[in-house]
Tab-separated table of C-alpha atoms in Angstrom:
chain	number	residue	atom	x	y	z
O	1	MET	CA	15.323	-1.037	-24.164
O	2	THR	CA	14.084	-3.979	-23.383
O	3	ASN	CA	13.470	-7.290	-24.770
O	4	ARG	CA	9.629	-7.618	-24.067
O	5	THR	CA	6.788	-5.060	-24.300
O	6	ILE	CA	5.435	-3.696	-21.550
O	7	ALA	CA	2.217	-2.287	-21.019
O	8	LEU	CA	0.765	0.867	-19.653
O	9	GLY	CA	-2.674	2.292	-19.094
O	10	ILE	CA	-4.148	5.548	-18.838
O	11	MET	CA	-7.649	5.117	-17.386
O	12	LYS	CA	-9.570	8.498	-17.287
O	13	LEU	CA	-12.101	8.639	-14.615
O	14	SER	CA	-14.370	11.501	-14.862
O	15	LEU	CA	-16.770	12.001	-11.757
O	16	ALA	CA	-17.230	15.285	-10.767
O	17	GLU	CA	-20.970	16.197	-11.888
O	18	ARG	CA	-21.902	18.757	-14.424
O	19	THR	CA	-23.057	22.167	-14.143
O	20	ASP	CA	-24.107	25.026	-15.824
O	21	ASP	CA	-22.841	27.162	-13.617
O	22	ALA	CA	-19.449	29.118	-14.180
O	23	ASN	CA	-17.224	28.309	-10.629
O	24	ALA	CA	-13.628	26.860	-10.113
O	25	ASN	CA	-14.405	23.963	-8.741
O	26	ASP	CA	-16.546	22.734	-12.509
O	27	LEU	CA	-13.581	24.039	-14.586
O	28	ALA	CA	-15.498	27.338	-15.382
O	29	GLY	CA	-19.023	25.040	-16.342
O	30	LEU	CA	-17.141	22.782	-18.762
O	31	ASN	CA	-18.427	19.454	-19.808
O	32	THR	CA	-16.373	17.744	-17.209
O	33	SER	CA	-16.043	14.746	-18.613
O	34	ASP	CA	-14.586	15.608	-22.107
O	35	THR	CA	-12.098	18.245	-20.258
O	36	VAL	CA	-10.540	14.638	-18.723
O	37	ASP	CA	-10.565	13.139	-22.115
O	38	THR	CA	-9.423	15.784	-24.115
O	39	LEU	CA	-6.797	17.172	-21.214
O	40	THR	CA	-5.539	12.918	-20.896
O	41	GLU	CA	-5.208	13.058	-24.545
O	42	ALA	CA	-3.078	16.052	-24.524
O	43	ALA	CA	-1.229	15.183	-22.561
O	44	MET	CA	0.034	11.723	-23.481
O	45	VAL	CA	1.894	13.578	-26.145
O	46	LYS	CA	4.432	14.596	-24.851
O	47	PHE	CA	4.442	11.474	-21.962
O	48	ASN	CA	4.686	8.808	-24.892
O	49	GLN	CA	7.631	11.051	-26.194
O	50	VAL	CA	9.293	10.933	-23.193
O	51	ILE	CA	8.821	7.233	-21.923
O	52	GLN	CA	8.874	5.716	-25.270
O	53	ASP	CA	12.628	7.071	-26.069
O	54	ARG	CA	14.174	4.637	-23.960
O	55	LEU	CA	11.527	2.134	-22.895
O	56	ASN	CA	9.635	-0.810	-25.021
O	57	ILE	CA	7.202	0.440	-23.648
O	58	GLU	CA	2.731	-0.005	-25.048
O	59	VAL	CA	0.780	3.336	-24.309
O	60	ALA	CA	-2.829	2.616	-24.264
O	61	SER	CA	-5.847	4.750	-23.062
O	62	PHE	CA	-9.334	4.305	-21.993
O	63	SER	CA	-12.620	5.296	-20.392
O	64	PHE	CA	-13.625	3.416	-17.167
O	65	THR	CA	-17.262	2.523	-17.593
O	66	GLY	CA	-17.701	1.275	-14.371
O	67	PRO	CA	-19.997	2.503	-11.170
O	68	GLY	CA	-18.910	5.482	-10.075
O	69	LEU	CA	-17.287	5.876	-6.669
O	70	THR	CA	-19.418	7.923	-3.453
O	71	PRO	CA	-17.684	10.114	-1.571
O	72	ASP	CA	-18.045	10.173	1.929
O	73	GLU	CA	-18.074	12.740	4.956
O	74	ASN	CA	-14.142	13.680	3.926
O	75	GLY	CA	-14.522	13.087	0.117
O	76	TYR	CA	-12.697	10.802	-2.002
O	77	HIS	CA	-9.981	8.607	-0.915
O	78	ALA	CA	-7.558	8.043	-2.828
O	79	LEU	CA	-7.060	4.237	-2.082
O	80	ASP	CA	-10.404	3.627	-3.735
O	81	PHE	CA	-9.302	4.446	-7.065
O	82	VAL	CA	-6.418	1.879	-6.471
O	83	GLN	CA	-8.917	-0.895	-5.781
O	84	ILE	CA	-11.055	0.064	-9.177
O	85	GLY	CA	-7.426	0.451	-10.643
O	86	ILE	CA	-6.176	-2.986	-9.615
O	87	ASN	CA	-9.641	-4.497	-10.993
O	88	GLU	CA	-9.031	-2.924	-14.374
O	89	LYS	CA	-5.182	-3.503	-14.517
O	90	THR	CA	-5.611	-7.639	-13.487
O	91	GLU	CA	-8.121	-7.988	-16.217
O	92	ARG	CA	-6.774	-5.582	-19.056
O	93	LYS	CA	-3.307	-7.845	-18.449
O	94	LEU	CA	-1.591	-4.149	-18.077
O	95	ALA	CA	1.784	-3.697	-15.958
O	96	PHE	CA	1.046	-0.669	-14.764
O	97	LEU	CA	-1.698	2.106	-14.752
O	98	LEU	CA	-2.068	5.622	-14.055
O	99	VAL	CA	-5.795	6.922	-13.014
O	100	ILE	CA	-6.458	10.115	-14.165
O	101	THR	CA	-9.470	12.315	-12.560
O	102	ASP	CA	-11.606	15.294	-12.308
O	103	VAL	CA	-12.467	15.626	-8.682
O	104	GLU	CA	-10.252	16.222	-5.880
O	105	ILE	CA	-9.117	13.565	-3.595
O	106	ALA	CA	-8.482	13.673	0.155
O	107	ALA	CA	-5.249	12.699	1.614
O	108	ALA	CA	-4.212	11.238	5.526
O	109	SER	CA	-1.574	13.699	5.617
O	110	MET	CA	-2.298	16.758	3.778
O	111	SER	CA	-4.796	19.450	3.057
O	112	TYR	CA	-5.857	17.350	-0.572
O	113	LEU	CA	-3.684	15.656	-2.956
O	114	LEU	CA	-1.923	15.837	-6.359
O	115	ALA	CA	-1.205	12.561	-7.253
O	116	LEU	CA	-0.992	9.320	-5.374
O	117	PRO	CA	2.078	6.169	-7.598
O	118	SER	CA	1.152	3.507	-5.164
O	119	GLN	CA	4.366	0.890	-6.269
O	120	LEU	CA	2.756	-2.000	-4.005
O	121	THR	CA	0.189	-1.972	-6.485
O	122	ASN	CA	1.685	-0.232	-9.792
O	123	VAL	CA	-1.504	1.901	-9.621
O	124	ALA	CA	-1.165	5.565	-9.467
O	125	VAL	CA	-3.850	8.153	-9.364
O	126	ILE	CA	-3.719	12.022	-10.155
O	127	SER	CA	-6.261	14.369	-9.807
O	128	THR	CA	-6.727	17.353	-12.369
O	129	ARG	CA	-8.949	19.551	-9.927
O	130	ARG	CA	-5.569	20.950	-8.593
O	131	LEU	CA	-3.368	22.148	-11.437
O	132	VAL	CA	-4.591	25.021	-11.942
O	133	ASP	CA	-5.317	27.773	-8.787
O	134	SER	CA	-8.635	28.194	-8.873
O	135	SER	CA	-8.987	32.052	-9.482
O	136	GLU	CA	-7.597	31.640	-12.535
O	137	ASP	CA	-9.182	31.650	-15.626
O	138	MET	CA	-9.929	28.080	-16.810
O	139	ARG	CA	-10.361	28.547	-20.607
O	140	SER	CA	-7.009	30.196	-20.899
O	141	GLN	CA	-4.980	27.630	-19.202
O	142	THR	CA	-5.421	24.803	-21.201
O	143	ALA	CA	-1.286	24.732	-22.354
O	144	LEU	CA	-0.700	25.303	-18.583
O	145	ARG	CA	-2.887	22.288	-17.432
O	146	THR	CA	-2.091	19.793	-19.812
O	147	GLU	CA	2.024	20.646	-18.977
O	148	ARG	CA	1.587	19.892	-15.654
O	149	LEU	CA	-0.815	17.295	-16.179
O	150	THR	CA	2.276	15.753	-18.655
O	151	THR	CA	4.969	16.399	-15.786
O	152	LEU	CA	2.713	14.467	-12.677
O	153	MET	CA	2.443	11.792	-15.489
O	154	LEU	CA	5.678	11.292	-15.543
O	155	HIS	CA	6.700	12.099	-12.044
O	156	CYS	CA	4.458	8.748	-11.219
O	157	PHE	CA	5.440	6.663	-13.372
O	158	GLY	CA	8.966	7.153	-12.540
O	159	ARG	CA	7.773	6.576	-8.918
O	160	LEU	CA	5.800	3.145	-10.446
O	161	LEU	CA	9.621	2.118	-11.392
O	162	ASN	CA	11.263	2.774	-7.819
O	163	LEU	CA	13.306	5.535	-8.804
O	164	ASP	CA	13.934	8.061	-5.667
O	165	TYR	CA	13.205	11.416	-5.232
O	166	ALA	CA	15.272	14.101	-6.587
O	167	THR	CA	16.580	16.963	-4.967
O	168	ASP	CA	17.266	18.625	-8.669
O	169	ALA	CA	13.518	21.051	-8.692
O	170	SER	CA	13.782	21.061	-12.465
O	171	ASN	CA	14.116	17.022	-13.101
O	172	TYR	CA	10.454	15.173	-12.990
O	173	LEU	CA	11.408	13.345	-9.795
O	174	ALA	CA	11.431	16.586	-7.801
O	175	ARG	CA	9.432	16.908	-4.706
O	176	VAL	CA	6.066	18.225	-5.642
O	177	GLN	CA	4.966	20.022	-2.996
O	178	ALA	CA	2.351	22.774	-4.776
O	179	ALA	CA	1.357	22.594	-8.489
O	180	ASP	CA	3.126	25.535	-9.338
O	181	GLU	CA	6.253	23.965	-8.357
O	182	LEU	CA	5.737	21.363	-11.590
O	183	ASP	CA	6.392	24.154	-14.098
O	184	ALA	CA	10.261	23.745	-13.102
O	185	MET	CA	10.221	20.083	-13.178
O	186	GLN	CA	11.748	19.452	-17.380
O	187	HIS	CA	13.842	16.069	-17.491
O	188	PHE	CA	14.826	13.138	-16.228
O	189	THR	CA	19.216	12.780	-16.261
O	190	GLU	CA	20.682	10.242	-17.932
O	191	ALA	CA	21.312	7.851	-15.104
O	192	GLN	CA	17.136	8.152	-14.272
O	193	HIS	CA	16.713	6.413	-18.196
O	194	GLN	CA	18.967	3.804	-17.777
O	195	GLN	CA	17.779	2.704	-13.896
O	196	MET	CA	14.257	3.191	-16.060
O	197	VAL	CA	15.052	0.352	-18.705
O	198	LYS	CA	16.919	-1.582	-15.989
O	199	ASN	CA	13.923	-1.265	-13.498
O	200	LEU	CA	10.815	-1.559	-16.141
O	201	PRO	CA	10.664	-5.471	-16.611
O	202	ARG	CA	11.830	-5.500	-12.595
O	203	GLU	CA	8.789	-3.372	-11.323
O	204	ALA	CA	6.255	-4.956	-14.412
O	205	ASN	CA	5.206	-7.732	-12.526
O	206	ASP	CA	3.394	-8.740	-16.066
O	207	ARG	CA	2.880	-12.401	-15.851
O	208	TYR	CA	0.165	-14.600	-15.531
O	209	SER	CA	-0.793	-18.149	-14.935
O	210	GLN	CA	-1.563	-20.070	-17.509
O	211	SER	CA	-4.073	-22.484	-16.257
O	212	SER	CA	-7.283	-21.877	-13.523
O	213	LYS	CA	-6.593	-24.878	-11.872
O	214	LYS	CA	-5.581	-25.107	-8.505
O	215	GLY	CA	-2.543	-26.892	-8.756
O	216	SER	CA	-1.047	-25.139	-11.317
O	217	LYS	CA	-1.888	-21.463	-9.376
O	218	LEU	CA	-0.406	-22.596	-7.043
O	219	ALA	CA	3.136	-23.165	-8.138
O	220	PHE	CA	2.564	-20.076	-9.944
O	221	ILE	CA	1.974	-18.248	-6.980
O	222	VAL	CA	5.270	-20.000	-4.709
O	223	HIS	CA	7.552	-19.346	-7.848
O	224	HIS	CA	6.703	-15.268	-7.516
O	225	ILE	CA	7.312	-15.163	-3.652
O	226	LEU	CA	10.920	-16.791	-4.439
O	227	SER	CA	11.717	-14.730	-7.281
O	228	ASN	CA	10.259	-11.163	-6.127
O	229	LEU	CA	11.560	-11.983	-2.391
O	230	PRO	CA	13.457	-8.887	-2.943
O	231	ARG	CA	11.080	-6.653	-4.002
O	232	ILE	CA	8.298	-7.997	-1.585
O	233	LEU	CA	10.640	-7.105	1.389
O	234	ARG	CA	10.617	-3.970	-0.166
O	235	GLY	CA	7.490	-3.297	-0.192
O	236	ALA	CA	7.031	-4.562	3.537
O	237	ILE	CA	9.777	-2.871	5.056
O	238	ARG	CA	8.703	0.628	3.147
O	239	ALA	CA	4.872	0.106	4.853
O	240	ASN	CA	6.893	1.066	8.228
O	241	PRO	CA	5.451	-1.717	10.213
O	242	LEU	CA	6.432	0.487	13.215
O	243	LEU	CA	3.647	3.185	12.058
O	244	ILE	CA	1.061	0.824	11.102
O	245	THR	CA	1.648	-0.553	15.230
O	246	THR	CA	0.941	3.360	16.339
O	247	LYS	CA	-2.616	3.196	14.271
O	248	LEU	CA	-3.883	0.095	16.003
O	249	PRO	CA	-5.066	1.441	18.912
O	250	THR	CA	-8.421	-0.823	19.363
O	251	MET	CA	-5.339	-3.953	18.399
O	252	ILE	CA	-3.532	-2.635	21.591
O	253	ALA	CA	-6.177	-2.155	24.107
O	254	ALA	CA	-8.063	-5.315	22.863
O	255	ALA	CA	-4.639	-7.284	24.577
O	256	LEU	CA	-3.774	-5.092	27.326
O	257	SER	CA	-7.237	-6.030	28.468
O	258	VAL	CA	-6.434	-9.877	28.328
O	259	ILE	CA	-3.042	-10.035	29.134
O	260	ILE	CA	-3.100	-7.906	31.663
O	261	VAL	CA	-6.097	-10.303	33.443
O	262	LEU	CA	-4.225	-13.482	33.025
O	263	ILE	CA	-0.871	-12.066	34.556
O	264	PHE	CA	-2.421	-11.943	38.106
O	265	GLY	CA	-3.921	-15.342	37.910
O	266	GLY	CA	-2.550	-18.387	39.530
O	267	GLU	CA	-3.099	-20.860	36.812
O	268	THR	CA	-1.289	-18.587	34.188
O	269	TRP	CA	1.862	-19.077	35.850
O	270	ASP	CA	1.009	-22.914	36.789
O	271	PHE	CA	1.343	-23.059	33.153
O	272	ALA	CA	4.375	-21.207	32.309
O	273	ALA	CA	6.289	-22.996	35.092
O	274	SER	CA	5.215	-26.399	33.347
O	275	VAL	CA	5.126	-25.578	29.757
O	276	SER	CA	8.089	-27.270	27.913
O	277	TYR	CA	9.623	-25.002	25.044
O	278	ALA	CA	8.166	-27.163	22.385
O	279	GLN	CA	4.400	-26.642	23.303
O	280	LEU	CA	5.575	-23.618	23.851
O	281	ALA	CA	7.021	-22.909	20.611
O	282	VAL	CA	3.617	-24.201	18.878
O	283	PHE	CA	1.505	-21.687	20.294
O	284	VAL	CA	3.308	-19.040	19.087
O	285	LEU	CA	3.132	-20.471	16.104
O	286	THR	CA	-0.250	-20.670	15.808
O	287	SER	CA	-0.860	-17.095	17.797
O	288	PHE	CA	0.808	-15.193	14.957
O	289	LEU	CA	-0.437	-17.407	11.545
O	290	ALA	CA	-4.339	-17.214	12.862
O	291	ALA	CA	-3.866	-13.248	14.242
O	292	SER	CA	-2.012	-12.458	10.705
O	293	PHE	CA	-4.843	-14.098	8.781
O	294	VAL	CA	-7.132	-11.716	10.510
O	295	LEU	CA	-6.041	-8.720	10.137
O	296	TYR	CA	-4.750	-9.429	6.282
O	297	ARG	CA	-8.418	-10.047	5.922
O	298	ALA	CA	-9.333	-6.989	7.466
O	299	PHE	CA	-6.703	-4.622	5.763
O	300	SER	CA	-5.886	-5.901	2.517
O	301	PHE	CA	-6.874	-5.187	-1.042
O	302	ARG	CA	-9.421	-7.727	-2.872
O	303	LEU	CA	-7.247	-8.691	-4.934
O	304	ILE	CA	-8.767	-11.018	-7.798
O	305	SER	CA	-7.644	-13.066	-10.843
O	306	THR	CA	-8.931	-12.598	-14.413
O	307	ARG	CA	-12.391	-13.557	-15.499
O	308	ARG	CA	-10.368	-16.387	-16.793
O	309	GLY	CA	-9.215	-17.356	-13.598
O	310	GLN	CA	-6.050	-16.473	-14.230
O	311	THR	CA	-3.357	-14.625	-10.779
O	312	SER	CA	-1.431	-12.192	-12.208
O	313	GLU	CA	2.299	-11.677	-10.724
O	314	SER	CA	1.636	-7.931	-9.661
O	315	SER	CA	-1.545	-9.420	-7.179
O	316	VAL	CA	0.838	-12.533	-5.765
O	317	VAL	CA	3.845	-9.749	-5.327
O	318	THR	CA	0.933	-7.222	-3.739
O	319	ALA	CA	-0.218	-9.873	-1.261
O	320	ALA	CA	2.646	-11.386	0.468
O	321	ALA	CA	4.451	-7.703	0.722
O	322	THR	CA	1.252	-6.849	2.621
O	323	TYR	CA	0.855	-10.318	4.529
O	324	LEU	CA	4.914	-9.495	5.558
O	325	ALA	CA	3.766	-5.985	6.084
O	326	LEU	CA	1.616	-7.815	9.155
O	327	MET	CA	3.476	-10.335	10.364
O	328	LEU	CA	6.099	-7.636	10.715
O	329	THR	CA	3.377	-5.716	12.618
O	330	LEU	CA	2.615	-8.124	14.879
O	331	ILE	CA	6.415	-9.108	16.059
O	332	CYS	CA	6.902	-5.323	17.050
O	333	LEU	CA	2.961	-5.327	19.085
O	334	PHE	CA	4.809	-9.215	20.554
O	335	PHE	CA	7.847	-7.939	21.656
O	336	MET	CA	6.323	-4.302	22.612
O	337	PHE	CA	3.492	-6.604	25.550
O	338	GLY	CA	6.873	-8.861	25.996
O	339	VAL	CA	8.667	-5.932	27.437
O	340	LEU	CA	5.393	-4.585	28.764
O	341	MET	CA	4.888	-7.997	30.762
O	342	TYR	CA	8.295	-8.623	32.102
O	343	GLY	CA	8.281	-5.284	33.504
O	344	VAL	CA	4.956	-6.235	34.994
O	345	VAL	CA	7.126	-9.351	36.744
O	346	VAL	CA	10.204	-7.376	37.415
O	347	PHE	CA	8.897	-4.357	39.469
O	348	VAL	CA	5.461	-5.341	39.943
O	349	PHE	CA	4.411	-8.216	41.137
O	350	PRO	CA	5.539	-9.758	44.656
O	351	ASP	CA	8.521	-12.249	44.668
O	352	PRO	CA	6.554	-14.549	47.549
O	353	LEU	CA	3.642	-14.865	45.389
O	354	MET	CA	5.978	-16.261	42.715
O	355	SER	CA	6.975	-19.232	44.658
O	356	THR	CA	3.624	-19.707	46.340
O	357	TRP	CA	1.296	-19.802	43.427
O	358	THR	CA	2.578	-22.733	40.955
O	359	SER	CA	2.191	-25.959	42.266
O	360	ASP	CA	5.114	-28.150	41.391
O	361	LYS	CA	7.378	-25.928	40.209
O	362	ASP	CA	9.559	-22.601	41.240
O	363	GLY	CA	7.987	-19.976	39.284
O	364	ALA	CA	10.457	-17.570	40.290
O	365	THR	CA	13.258	-18.451	37.801
O	366	LEU	CA	14.014	-16.766	34.873
O	367	GLY	CA	13.011	-19.322	32.561
O	368	ALA	CA	9.265	-19.489	34.101
O	369	HIS	CA	9.565	-15.552	33.713
O	370	MET	CA	10.735	-15.829	30.403
O	371	ARG	CA	7.870	-18.775	28.933
O	372	LEU	CA	5.424	-16.177	30.610
O	373	VAL	CA	6.146	-13.690	29.255
O	374	VAL	CA	5.900	-14.975	26.015
O	375	PHE	CA	3.180	-17.168	26.085
O	376	LEU	CA	1.209	-13.853	27.360
O	377	ALA	CA	2.917	-11.650	24.549
O	378	SER	CA	1.321	-14.139	22.266
O	379	VAL	CA	-1.826	-13.820	23.722
O	380	GLY	CA	-1.827	-10.651	23.715
O	381	VAL	CA	-0.986	-10.959	19.692
O	382	LEU	CA	-4.239	-13.255	18.886
O	383	SER	CA	-6.132	-11.990	20.984
O	384	GLY	CA	-5.129	-8.441	19.333
O	385	SER	CA	-6.192	-8.887	16.153
O	386	LEU	CA	-9.511	-10.032	16.891
O	387	GLY	CA	-9.944	-6.358	18.027
O	388	GLY	CA	-7.807	-5.072	15.858
O	389	SER	CA	-9.731	-5.708	12.827
O	390	ALA	CA	-12.062	-2.967	14.134
O	391	ASP	CA	-9.689	-0.071	13.738
O	392	SER	CA	-9.878	1.847	10.857
O	393	ARG	CA	-9.593	0.178	7.860
O	394	SER	CA	-8.533	3.567	6.158
O	395	VAL	CA	-5.536	4.655	8.624
O	396	VAL	CA	-3.941	1.325	7.731
O	397	ARG	CA	-5.129	0.994	4.323
O	398	ASN	CA	-2.988	4.550	4.066
O	399	VAL	CA	0.412	3.292	5.587
O	400	LEU	CA	0.478	-0.162	3.938
O	401	PHE	CA	-0.615	1.585	0.441
O	402	ALA	CA	-0.137	5.484	0.560
O	403	ALA	CA	3.489	6.322	2.001
O	404	ASP	CA	3.911	8.431	-1.692
O	405	GLU	CA	1.381	10.642	-1.341
O	406	THR	CA	2.546	13.909	-3.578
C-alpha cells in the first residue's frame, strides 16, 4: 500500500436529452440523468472493492453541474470531455478522474468510442451509450450494463496507471474491440496488482504549489519538470512526433512555399556563404523557440490553476510533455526540410550559379551548402508554424492526447 492516500474522482456527466419516446438511443425512454447516476453508483461497488484491496486510494463520485457540451457535425468529441475533466480534476485536487457520460463519443480511428484513457492528463472518458446492443431489451440489461461499465472503469484506471495491455482475454487490461468482449474480462494478475501499487504514487502527480506568487510557482514548475523527466519523455514519445508531422499539411505547404522561393534567390546564397556558425546557431534556436511557442498555443489544452492560484503537478507534466512532443515534431520537420533542400542543391541547382551568385565567397563548398540547408530548414520551421496553427486542432490533439482509443 502507498504511504499517502491518492484521490480518484468519478464524474457523472449526463448530456442525453430526456424523452418519453422509447428507442435505443435514449435508453428506452428512461430518465437518462438518473440512469447514468444509478449505473455509475452501482458500478462503483465492485470497482472500489477491486482497487481498494491493494491501493491506498480514496474514491469520490460527483455530478458535473457546469454547462453542457454542444456537439458539432461529427458528434461529441472525447477531448472536449478531457478538457472539462482537467478543469474539474485541478479544482478538486484529484490525482485521477474518470468521466462517465451517456452520449456516444466520436472517434478519430473508429466509428465510435467506448472509452478514452488519456495517460498524459490522468483523465479517462467512458461512454455508457454502447455498452448494450441497441436491439436488446434495455430494461432487462441493467446488471449486464453495470458489469460492463465496472470492467471498463477498471480497464481505464489500469491504463491511467501505465499498465501494459494483456494478451489474456480474461484480463482487465485486454484490448477491447466490442462491448461484449468486456464480459470475459474478470481479473488483474498478481504482477499487475504489484505494478499498480508501484505506479500509483508515481503516476498520480497530485502535488500543488503552496503559493500563487510567481517566484514560488516558477520554482514549483522547474522542480517538477526535473523530477518527472522520465514520464514527460515517455508521454512525448507516446504522442508520436512522426505521426504529428503527417497531420500538419498546411504547415508543410506554408514552409515549402517560402523556402522554395528563397533557394532560388542570390541573396540567400550570399547569406549562406558569409554567415558564421554562431550566428546561424542563434537563428536556428530562435526559430525553434518561436515555432514551438506558436504550435503549443494552437494545439495544447488550456491548463488552469485552482481558484487560489495554485498550480498542479499534473498540469506541469502535461504541459511539458506536450511542448516536448511539439518540439520533437519540429525537429522531424527540420530534418525533412533539410534533406529536401540538400537534394535541390545537389541535383537541381545549376553548378555554375553556385560560384557566381555569391559576391565574395564560394557558394559551391560543402560548408556553404550545409549552412544554406540549415538556414532554409529553419526558415521553413518558423514560417510553417504560422501556417501550421491553421491545421485542424482536433486532428493534432487526437494524436497528442488520444492515442489509446478503446
